[in-house]
């Protein structure tokens, strides 16, 4: 939209900023996911590993709730991860009928490789595309986004 010459640009509305931020964050997430394909792990499997790392050992149902999927779907995901030796199942000390799922050392190493691939791609992109002042601006924007999400 053209503005009369000599006038300052209007502040964007909260809705405009929200639309732009959601769009660019979505594209960034898709790009990060595509750079970190650890072997044949699916995005769902990588997400489950990351959630287990962050939450610590939990039940299949607890992990399903955290990932917003049905327990049946999570059982399939965890079964594949268990076959690869990335997670281990042990009896729940509070309820022997349940199992607790935890990351194995192999799972932690796989997750570390996924995260390193993402970080390395992003660091390379930042180094190639942004000068020092732009990097400071992005760092300031990161702090603002953290404040928005309550971190």
Short mmCIF file of N, CA and C in Angstrom, two decimals:
data_model
loop_
_atom_site.label_atom_id
_atom_site.label_comp_id
_atom_site.label_asym_id
_atom_site.label_seq_id
_atom_site.Cartn_x
_atom_site.Cartn_y
_atom_site.Cartn_z
N UNK A 1 0.85 -1.18 0.00
CA UNK A 1 0.00 0.00 0.00
C UNK A 1 0.89 1.23 0.00
N UNK A 2 0.68 2.12 -0.98
CA UNK A 2 1.49 3.32 -1.08
C UNK A 2 1.07 4.33 -0.03
N UNK A 3 2.05 5.05 0.48
CA UNK A 3 1.73 6.09 1.46
C UNK A 3 2.19 7.42 0.87
N UNK A 4 1.56 8.48 1.29
CA UNK A 4 1.97 9.79 0.78
C UNK A 4 3.43 10.04 1.14
N UNK A 5 4.17 10.66 0.20
CA UNK A 5 5.59 10.91 0.46
C UNK A 5 5.75 11.83 1.65
N UNK A 6 6.80 11.57 2.42
CA UNK A 6 7.07 12.40 3.58
C UNK A 6 6.41 11.94 4.85
N UNK A 7 5.57 10.90 4.77
CA UNK A 7 4.92 10.41 5.99
C UNK A 7 5.64 9.16 6.49
N UNK A 8 5.67 9.01 7.78
CA UNK A 8 6.31 7.84 8.39
C UNK A 8 5.41 6.63 8.21
N UNK A 9 6.03 5.46 8.08
CA UNK A 9 5.20 4.26 7.95
C UNK A 9 4.42 4.02 9.24
N UNK A 10 3.22 3.51 9.08
CA UNK A 10 2.37 3.22 10.24
C UNK A 10 2.90 1.97 10.93
N UNK A 11 2.73 1.91 12.24
CA UNK A 11 3.10 0.71 12.97
C UNK A 11 2.21 -0.43 12.49
N UNK A 12 2.79 -1.61 12.31
CA UNK A 12 1.95 -2.75 11.90
C UNK A 12 1.00 -3.12 13.03
N UNK A 13 -0.14 -3.65 12.65
CA UNK A 13 -1.10 -4.07 13.67
C UNK A 13 -0.61 -5.35 14.33
N UNK A 14 -1.10 -5.64 15.53
CA UNK A 14 -0.73 -6.93 16.15
C UNK A 14 -1.09 -8.12 15.27
N UNK A 15 -2.19 -8.05 14.55
CA UNK A 15 -2.60 -9.13 13.67
C UNK A 15 -1.61 -9.32 12.51
N UNK A 16 -1.14 -8.20 11.94
CA UNK A 16 -0.16 -8.29 10.85
C UNK A 16 1.15 -8.92 11.34
N UNK A 17 1.61 -8.48 12.51
CA UNK A 17 2.84 -9.05 13.06
C UNK A 17 2.66 -10.53 13.36
N UNK A 18 1.51 -10.89 13.93
CA UNK A 18 1.24 -12.29 14.25
C UNK A 18 1.24 -13.15 12.99
N UNK A 19 0.60 -12.68 11.92
CA UNK A 19 0.58 -13.42 10.66
C UNK A 19 1.98 -13.60 10.10
N UNK A 20 2.77 -12.52 10.08
CA UNK A 20 4.12 -12.59 9.53
C UNK A 20 5.02 -13.50 10.37
N UNK A 21 4.92 -13.38 11.69
CA UNK A 21 5.75 -14.18 12.58
C UNK A 21 5.40 -15.66 12.46
N UNK A 22 4.12 -15.99 12.45
CA UNK A 22 3.71 -17.39 12.33
C UNK A 22 4.18 -17.97 11.00
N UNK A 23 4.10 -17.19 9.95
CA UNK A 23 4.51 -17.67 8.63
C UNK A 23 6.02 -17.94 8.58
N UNK A 24 6.80 -17.01 9.05
CA UNK A 24 8.26 -17.18 8.97
C UNK A 24 8.74 -18.26 9.93
N UNK A 25 8.15 -18.37 11.10
CA UNK A 25 8.55 -19.42 12.04
C UNK A 25 8.18 -20.79 11.46
N UNK A 26 7.03 -20.89 10.84
CA UNK A 26 6.63 -22.15 10.20
C UNK A 26 7.61 -22.56 9.12
N UNK A 27 8.02 -21.61 8.28
CA UNK A 27 8.99 -21.93 7.22
C UNK A 27 10.34 -22.31 7.81
N UNK A 28 10.75 -21.62 8.88
CA UNK A 28 12.01 -21.95 9.54
C UNK A 28 11.97 -23.36 10.11
N UNK A 29 10.87 -23.72 10.76
CA UNK A 29 10.74 -25.06 11.34
C UNK A 29 10.79 -26.14 10.26
N UNK A 30 10.10 -25.91 9.14
CA UNK A 30 10.13 -26.88 8.04
C UNK A 30 11.55 -27.04 7.51
N UNK A 31 12.26 -25.93 7.39
CA UNK A 31 13.64 -25.99 6.88
C UNK A 31 14.55 -26.72 7.87
N UNK A 32 14.40 -26.44 9.15
CA UNK A 32 15.20 -27.13 10.17
C UNK A 32 14.92 -28.63 10.17
N UNK A 33 13.65 -29.00 10.05
CA UNK A 33 13.31 -30.43 10.01
C UNK A 33 13.96 -31.11 8.82
N UNK A 34 14.00 -30.43 7.68
CA UNK A 34 14.56 -31.05 6.48
C UNK A 34 16.07 -31.19 6.56
N UNK A 35 16.74 -30.41 7.41
CA UNK A 35 18.19 -30.48 7.50
C UNK A 35 18.67 -31.52 8.49
N UNK A 36 17.76 -32.07 9.28
CA UNK A 36 18.20 -32.92 10.38
C UNK A 36 17.68 -34.34 10.28
N UNK A 37 17.58 -34.83 9.07
CA UNK A 37 17.06 -36.20 8.95
C UNK A 37 18.10 -37.18 9.46
N UNK A 38 17.88 -37.65 10.66
CA UNK A 38 18.77 -38.61 11.31
C UNK A 38 18.39 -40.00 10.81
N UNK A 39 19.17 -40.52 9.86
CA UNK A 39 18.88 -41.85 9.33
C UNK A 39 17.48 -41.91 8.76
N UNK A 40 16.75 -42.87 9.22
CA UNK A 40 15.39 -43.06 8.73
C UNK A 40 14.35 -42.65 9.76
N UNK A 41 14.74 -41.85 10.75
CA UNK A 41 13.78 -41.40 11.75
C UNK A 41 12.77 -40.46 11.12
N UNK A 42 11.51 -40.66 11.48
CA UNK A 42 10.46 -39.76 11.01
C UNK A 42 10.44 -38.51 11.89
N UNK A 43 9.80 -37.44 11.43
CA UNK A 43 9.66 -36.26 12.30
C UNK A 43 8.98 -36.60 13.62
N UNK A 44 8.00 -37.51 13.59
CA UNK A 44 7.30 -37.91 14.82
C UNK A 44 8.26 -38.61 15.78
N UNK A 45 9.11 -39.47 15.25
CA UNK A 45 10.08 -40.16 16.09
C UNK A 45 11.09 -39.18 16.68
N UNK A 46 11.57 -38.24 15.86
CA UNK A 46 12.51 -37.23 16.36
C UNK A 46 11.86 -36.39 17.45
N UNK A 47 10.59 -36.06 17.26
CA UNK A 47 9.87 -35.27 18.26
C UNK A 47 9.70 -36.03 19.56
N UNK A 48 9.41 -37.32 19.45
CA UNK A 48 9.25 -38.15 20.66
C UNK A 48 10.58 -38.24 21.42
N UNK A 49 11.68 -38.40 20.70
CA UNK A 49 12.99 -38.44 21.36
C UNK A 49 13.27 -37.12 22.08
N UNK A 50 12.98 -36.01 21.41
CA UNK A 50 13.22 -34.70 22.03
C UNK A 50 12.35 -34.51 23.27
N UNK A 51 11.11 -34.95 23.18
CA UNK A 51 10.20 -34.80 24.32
C UNK A 51 10.67 -35.66 25.49
N UNK A 52 11.12 -36.88 25.22
CA UNK A 52 11.64 -37.73 26.29
C UNK A 52 12.89 -37.11 26.92
N UNK A 53 13.71 -36.50 26.10
CA UNK A 53 14.90 -35.83 26.62
C UNK A 53 14.50 -34.70 27.56
N UNK A 54 13.52 -33.92 27.15
CA UNK A 54 13.10 -32.75 27.93
C UNK A 54 12.29 -33.12 29.16
N UNK A 55 11.42 -34.12 29.04
CA UNK A 55 10.52 -34.52 30.13
C UNK A 55 11.16 -35.52 31.08
N UNK A 56 12.06 -36.32 30.54
CA UNK A 56 12.57 -37.44 31.30
C UNK A 56 11.67 -38.65 31.10
N UNK A 57 11.98 -39.74 31.77
CA UNK A 57 11.19 -40.97 31.59
C UNK A 57 9.70 -40.72 31.88
N UNK A 58 8.87 -41.35 31.08
CA UNK A 58 7.42 -41.20 31.24
C UNK A 58 6.72 -42.41 30.63
N UNK A 59 5.43 -42.47 30.83
CA UNK A 59 4.64 -43.54 30.25
C UNK A 59 4.28 -43.21 28.80
N UNK A 60 3.84 -44.23 28.09
CA UNK A 60 3.38 -44.01 26.72
C UNK A 60 2.24 -42.99 26.71
N UNK A 61 1.31 -43.14 27.65
CA UNK A 61 0.16 -42.22 27.70
C UNK A 61 0.62 -40.80 28.00
N UNK A 62 1.58 -40.65 28.92
CA UNK A 62 2.09 -39.32 29.24
C UNK A 62 2.77 -38.67 28.05
N UNK A 63 3.53 -39.46 27.32
CA UNK A 63 4.20 -38.93 26.13
C UNK A 63 3.18 -38.60 25.04
N UNK A 64 2.16 -39.44 24.90
CA UNK A 64 1.11 -39.17 23.90
C UNK A 64 0.39 -37.85 24.22
N UNK A 65 0.07 -37.63 25.50
CA UNK A 65 -0.57 -36.36 25.88
C UNK A 65 0.33 -35.18 25.56
N UNK A 66 1.61 -35.30 25.88
CA UNK A 66 2.55 -34.20 25.65
C UNK A 66 2.71 -33.91 24.16
N UNK A 67 2.58 -34.94 23.32
CA UNK A 67 2.75 -34.78 21.88
C UNK A 67 1.41 -34.57 21.15
N UNK A 68 0.30 -34.58 21.90
CA UNK A 68 -1.03 -34.37 21.33
C UNK A 68 -1.39 -35.43 20.28
N UNK A 69 -1.06 -36.69 20.60
CA UNK A 69 -1.43 -37.80 19.73
C UNK A 69 -2.13 -38.86 20.56
N UNK A 70 -2.76 -39.80 19.90
CA UNK A 70 -3.43 -40.89 20.61
C UNK A 70 -2.39 -41.86 21.15
N UNK A 71 -2.66 -42.48 22.29
CA UNK A 71 -1.71 -43.46 22.84
C UNK A 71 -1.37 -44.59 21.87
N UNK A 72 -2.35 -45.00 21.05
CA UNK A 72 -2.09 -46.06 20.08
C UNK A 72 -1.03 -45.63 19.07
N UNK A 73 -1.12 -44.39 18.62
CA UNK A 73 -0.13 -43.86 17.69
C UNK A 73 1.24 -43.78 18.35
N UNK A 74 1.26 -43.34 19.60
CA UNK A 74 2.54 -43.23 20.31
C UNK A 74 3.14 -44.60 20.54
N UNK A 75 2.32 -45.61 20.80
CA UNK A 75 2.85 -46.96 20.97
C UNK A 75 3.59 -47.42 19.72
N UNK A 76 3.03 -47.12 18.56
CA UNK A 76 3.70 -47.49 17.30
C UNK A 76 5.03 -46.76 17.14
N UNK A 77 5.02 -45.46 17.44
CA UNK A 77 6.24 -44.66 17.35
C UNK A 77 7.30 -45.21 18.29
N UNK A 78 6.91 -45.46 19.53
CA UNK A 78 7.86 -45.95 20.52
C UNK A 78 8.34 -47.36 20.20
N UNK A 79 7.47 -48.17 19.61
CA UNK A 79 7.89 -49.51 19.20
C UNK A 79 9.02 -49.46 18.19
N UNK A 80 8.89 -48.56 17.22
CA UNK A 80 9.95 -48.41 16.21
C UNK A 80 11.24 -47.89 16.85
N UNK A 81 11.11 -46.95 17.77
CA UNK A 81 12.30 -46.41 18.45
C UNK A 81 12.96 -47.47 19.33
N UNK A 82 12.14 -48.31 19.95
CA UNK A 82 12.67 -49.37 20.80
C UNK A 82 13.42 -50.40 19.95
N UNK A 83 12.88 -50.72 18.78
CA UNK A 83 13.56 -51.67 17.89
C UNK A 83 14.94 -51.17 17.48
N UNK A 84 15.08 -49.86 17.36
CA UNK A 84 16.36 -49.25 16.97
C UNK A 84 17.28 -49.05 18.17
N UNK A 85 16.79 -49.36 19.37
CA UNK A 85 17.61 -49.19 20.57
C UNK A 85 17.72 -47.76 21.05
N UNK A 86 16.79 -46.91 20.61
CA UNK A 86 16.84 -45.49 20.97
C UNK A 86 16.09 -45.18 22.26
N UNK A 87 15.14 -46.04 22.61
CA UNK A 87 14.42 -45.91 23.87
C UNK A 87 14.37 -47.29 24.53
N UNK A 88 14.16 -47.27 25.84
CA UNK A 88 14.04 -48.53 26.60
C UNK A 88 12.78 -48.45 27.45
N UNK A 89 12.22 -49.62 27.67
CA UNK A 89 10.98 -49.76 28.45
C UNK A 89 11.33 -50.48 29.75
N UNK A 90 10.79 -49.97 30.87
CA UNK A 90 10.99 -50.64 32.16
C UNK A 90 9.68 -50.55 32.95
N UNK A 91 9.48 -51.45 33.92
CA UNK A 91 8.24 -51.41 34.70
C UNK A 91 8.11 -50.10 35.49
N UNK A 92 6.90 -49.58 35.55
CA UNK A 92 6.62 -48.38 36.34
C UNK A 92 6.68 -48.77 37.81
N UNK A 93 7.56 -48.13 38.60
CA UNK A 93 7.68 -48.50 40.00
C UNK A 93 6.40 -48.24 40.79
N UNK A 94 5.57 -47.30 40.33
CA UNK A 94 4.33 -46.97 41.03
C UNK A 94 3.18 -47.88 40.62
N UNK A 95 3.25 -48.46 39.42
CA UNK A 95 2.17 -49.30 38.91
C UNK A 95 2.78 -50.31 37.95
N UNK A 96 3.00 -51.51 38.42
CA UNK A 96 3.66 -52.54 37.64
C UNK A 96 2.95 -52.92 36.35
N UNK A 97 1.71 -52.52 36.19
CA UNK A 97 0.98 -52.81 34.95
C UNK A 97 1.41 -51.89 33.82
N UNK A 98 2.05 -50.78 34.17
CA UNK A 98 2.48 -49.79 33.18
C UNK A 98 3.98 -49.91 32.95
N UNK A 99 4.41 -49.32 31.84
CA UNK A 99 5.84 -49.24 31.53
C UNK A 99 6.26 -47.79 31.47
N UNK A 100 7.49 -47.56 31.83
CA UNK A 100 8.10 -46.23 31.72
C UNK A 100 9.08 -46.29 30.57
N UNK A 101 9.01 -45.29 29.72
CA UNK A 101 9.88 -45.20 28.55
C UNK A 101 10.96 -44.16 28.84
N UNK A 102 12.19 -44.49 28.50
CA UNK A 102 13.29 -43.54 28.69
C UNK A 102 14.24 -43.63 27.50
N UNK A 103 15.02 -42.57 27.33
CA UNK A 103 16.03 -42.55 26.28
C UNK A 103 17.19 -43.45 26.66
N UNK A 104 17.75 -44.11 25.67
CA UNK A 104 18.98 -44.86 25.89
C UNK A 104 20.14 -43.94 25.52
N UNK A 105 21.35 -44.37 25.79
CA UNK A 105 22.52 -43.59 25.38
C UNK A 105 22.54 -43.42 23.86
N UNK A 106 22.13 -44.46 23.15
CA UNK A 106 22.05 -44.38 21.68
C UNK A 106 21.02 -43.34 21.26
N UNK A 107 19.89 -43.30 21.96
CA UNK A 107 18.86 -42.30 21.67
C UNK A 107 19.33 -40.89 21.94
N UNK A 108 20.05 -40.70 23.04
CA UNK A 108 20.60 -39.37 23.34
C UNK A 108 21.60 -38.93 22.28
N UNK A 109 22.42 -39.87 21.82
CA UNK A 109 23.41 -39.55 20.78
C UNK A 109 22.71 -39.19 19.47
N UNK A 110 21.66 -39.94 19.11
CA UNK A 110 20.92 -39.64 17.88
C UNK A 110 20.27 -38.26 17.97
N UNK A 111 19.69 -37.96 19.13
CA UNK A 111 19.07 -36.65 19.32
C UNK A 111 20.11 -35.54 19.25
N UNK A 112 21.27 -35.76 19.83
CA UNK A 112 22.34 -34.76 19.78
C UNK A 112 22.77 -34.50 18.33
N UNK A 113 22.84 -35.56 17.50
CA UNK A 113 23.20 -35.37 16.09
C UNK A 113 22.13 -34.57 15.35
N UNK A 114 20.86 -34.86 15.64
CA UNK A 114 19.76 -34.11 15.00
C UNK A 114 19.87 -32.63 15.37
N UNK A 115 20.04 -32.36 16.66
CA UNK A 115 20.11 -30.97 17.11
C UNK A 115 21.35 -30.27 16.55
N UNK A 116 22.47 -30.97 16.46
CA UNK A 116 23.69 -30.37 15.92
C UNK A 116 23.51 -30.03 14.44
N UNK A 117 22.84 -30.91 13.70
CA UNK A 117 22.61 -30.64 12.27
C UNK A 117 21.76 -29.39 12.10
N UNK A 118 20.73 -29.24 12.91
CA UNK A 118 19.87 -28.05 12.85
C UNK A 118 20.67 -26.79 13.19
N UNK A 119 21.40 -26.85 14.31
CA UNK A 119 22.18 -25.70 14.75
C UNK A 119 23.22 -25.32 13.70
N UNK A 120 23.92 -26.33 13.14
CA UNK A 120 24.97 -26.05 12.16
C UNK A 120 24.40 -25.42 10.90
N UNK A 121 23.25 -25.93 10.42
CA UNK A 121 22.64 -25.32 9.23
C UNK A 121 22.29 -23.87 9.52
N UNK A 122 21.65 -23.63 10.66
CA UNK A 122 21.22 -22.28 10.98
C UNK A 122 22.41 -21.35 11.20
N UNK A 123 23.44 -21.83 11.88
CA UNK A 123 24.63 -21.01 12.09
C UNK A 123 25.30 -20.66 10.76
N UNK A 124 25.37 -21.63 9.85
CA UNK A 124 25.94 -21.36 8.52
C UNK A 124 25.11 -20.33 7.76
N UNK A 125 23.79 -20.45 7.85
CA UNK A 125 22.92 -19.49 7.16
C UNK A 125 23.08 -18.10 7.76
N UNK A 126 23.15 -18.01 9.08
CA UNK A 126 23.34 -16.71 9.74
C UNK A 126 24.68 -16.11 9.32
N UNK A 127 25.74 -16.91 9.31
CA UNK A 127 27.06 -16.42 8.94
C UNK A 127 27.09 -15.95 7.49
N UNK A 128 26.42 -16.68 6.61
CA UNK A 128 26.45 -16.36 5.18
C UNK A 128 25.56 -15.17 4.81
N UNK A 129 24.47 -14.98 5.53
CA UNK A 129 23.47 -14.00 5.11
C UNK A 129 23.43 -12.71 5.92
N UNK A 130 23.95 -12.73 7.16
CA UNK A 130 23.77 -11.58 8.03
C UNK A 130 25.11 -10.99 8.46
N UNK A 131 25.17 -9.66 8.47
CA UNK A 131 26.36 -9.02 9.01
C UNK A 131 26.19 -8.86 10.53
N UNK A 132 27.18 -8.28 11.19
CA UNK A 132 27.16 -8.17 12.64
C UNK A 132 25.94 -7.43 13.17
N UNK A 133 25.60 -6.31 12.54
CA UNK A 133 24.44 -5.54 12.99
C UNK A 133 23.15 -6.34 12.83
N UNK A 134 23.04 -7.06 11.71
CA UNK A 134 21.84 -7.88 11.49
C UNK A 134 21.77 -9.03 12.49
N UNK A 135 22.93 -9.62 12.82
CA UNK A 135 22.94 -10.68 13.83
C UNK A 135 22.48 -10.13 15.17
N UNK A 136 22.91 -8.93 15.53
CA UNK A 136 22.44 -8.32 16.78
C UNK A 136 20.93 -8.09 16.74
N UNK A 137 20.42 -7.64 15.61
CA UNK A 137 18.99 -7.42 15.46
C UNK A 137 18.21 -8.73 15.64
N UNK A 138 18.72 -9.80 15.02
CA UNK A 138 18.06 -11.10 15.15
C UNK A 138 18.12 -11.57 16.61
N UNK A 139 19.26 -11.37 17.26
CA UNK A 139 19.38 -11.76 18.67
C UNK A 139 18.37 -11.00 19.52
N UNK A 140 18.18 -9.72 19.24
CA UNK A 140 17.17 -8.94 19.96
C UNK A 140 15.77 -9.46 19.67
N UNK A 141 15.51 -9.83 18.42
CA UNK A 141 14.20 -10.36 18.06
C UNK A 141 13.95 -11.71 18.77
N UNK A 142 14.99 -12.53 18.89
CA UNK A 142 14.86 -13.80 19.59
C UNK A 142 14.43 -13.55 21.03
N UNK A 143 15.05 -12.57 21.67
CA UNK A 143 14.69 -12.24 23.05
C UNK A 143 13.22 -11.81 23.15
N UNK A 144 12.77 -11.06 22.16
CA UNK A 144 11.37 -10.63 22.16
C UNK A 144 10.42 -11.81 21.95
N UNK A 145 10.78 -12.72 21.06
CA UNK A 145 9.95 -13.90 20.82
C UNK A 145 9.91 -14.76 22.09
N UNK A 146 11.06 -14.90 22.75
CA UNK A 146 11.06 -15.65 24.03
C UNK A 146 10.11 -15.02 25.02
N UNK A 147 10.09 -13.69 25.07
CA UNK A 147 9.18 -13.01 25.98
C UNK A 147 7.71 -13.27 25.59
N UNK A 148 7.44 -13.32 24.30
CA UNK A 148 6.08 -13.60 23.84
C UNK A 148 5.60 -14.99 24.27
N UNK A 149 6.49 -15.97 24.21
CA UNK A 149 6.07 -17.32 24.53
C UNK A 149 6.26 -17.66 25.99
N UNK A 150 6.79 -16.73 26.76
CA UNK A 150 6.88 -16.93 28.19
C UNK A 150 8.04 -17.77 28.66
N UNK A 151 9.11 -17.83 27.89
CA UNK A 151 10.27 -18.63 28.30
C UNK A 151 11.11 -17.90 29.29
#
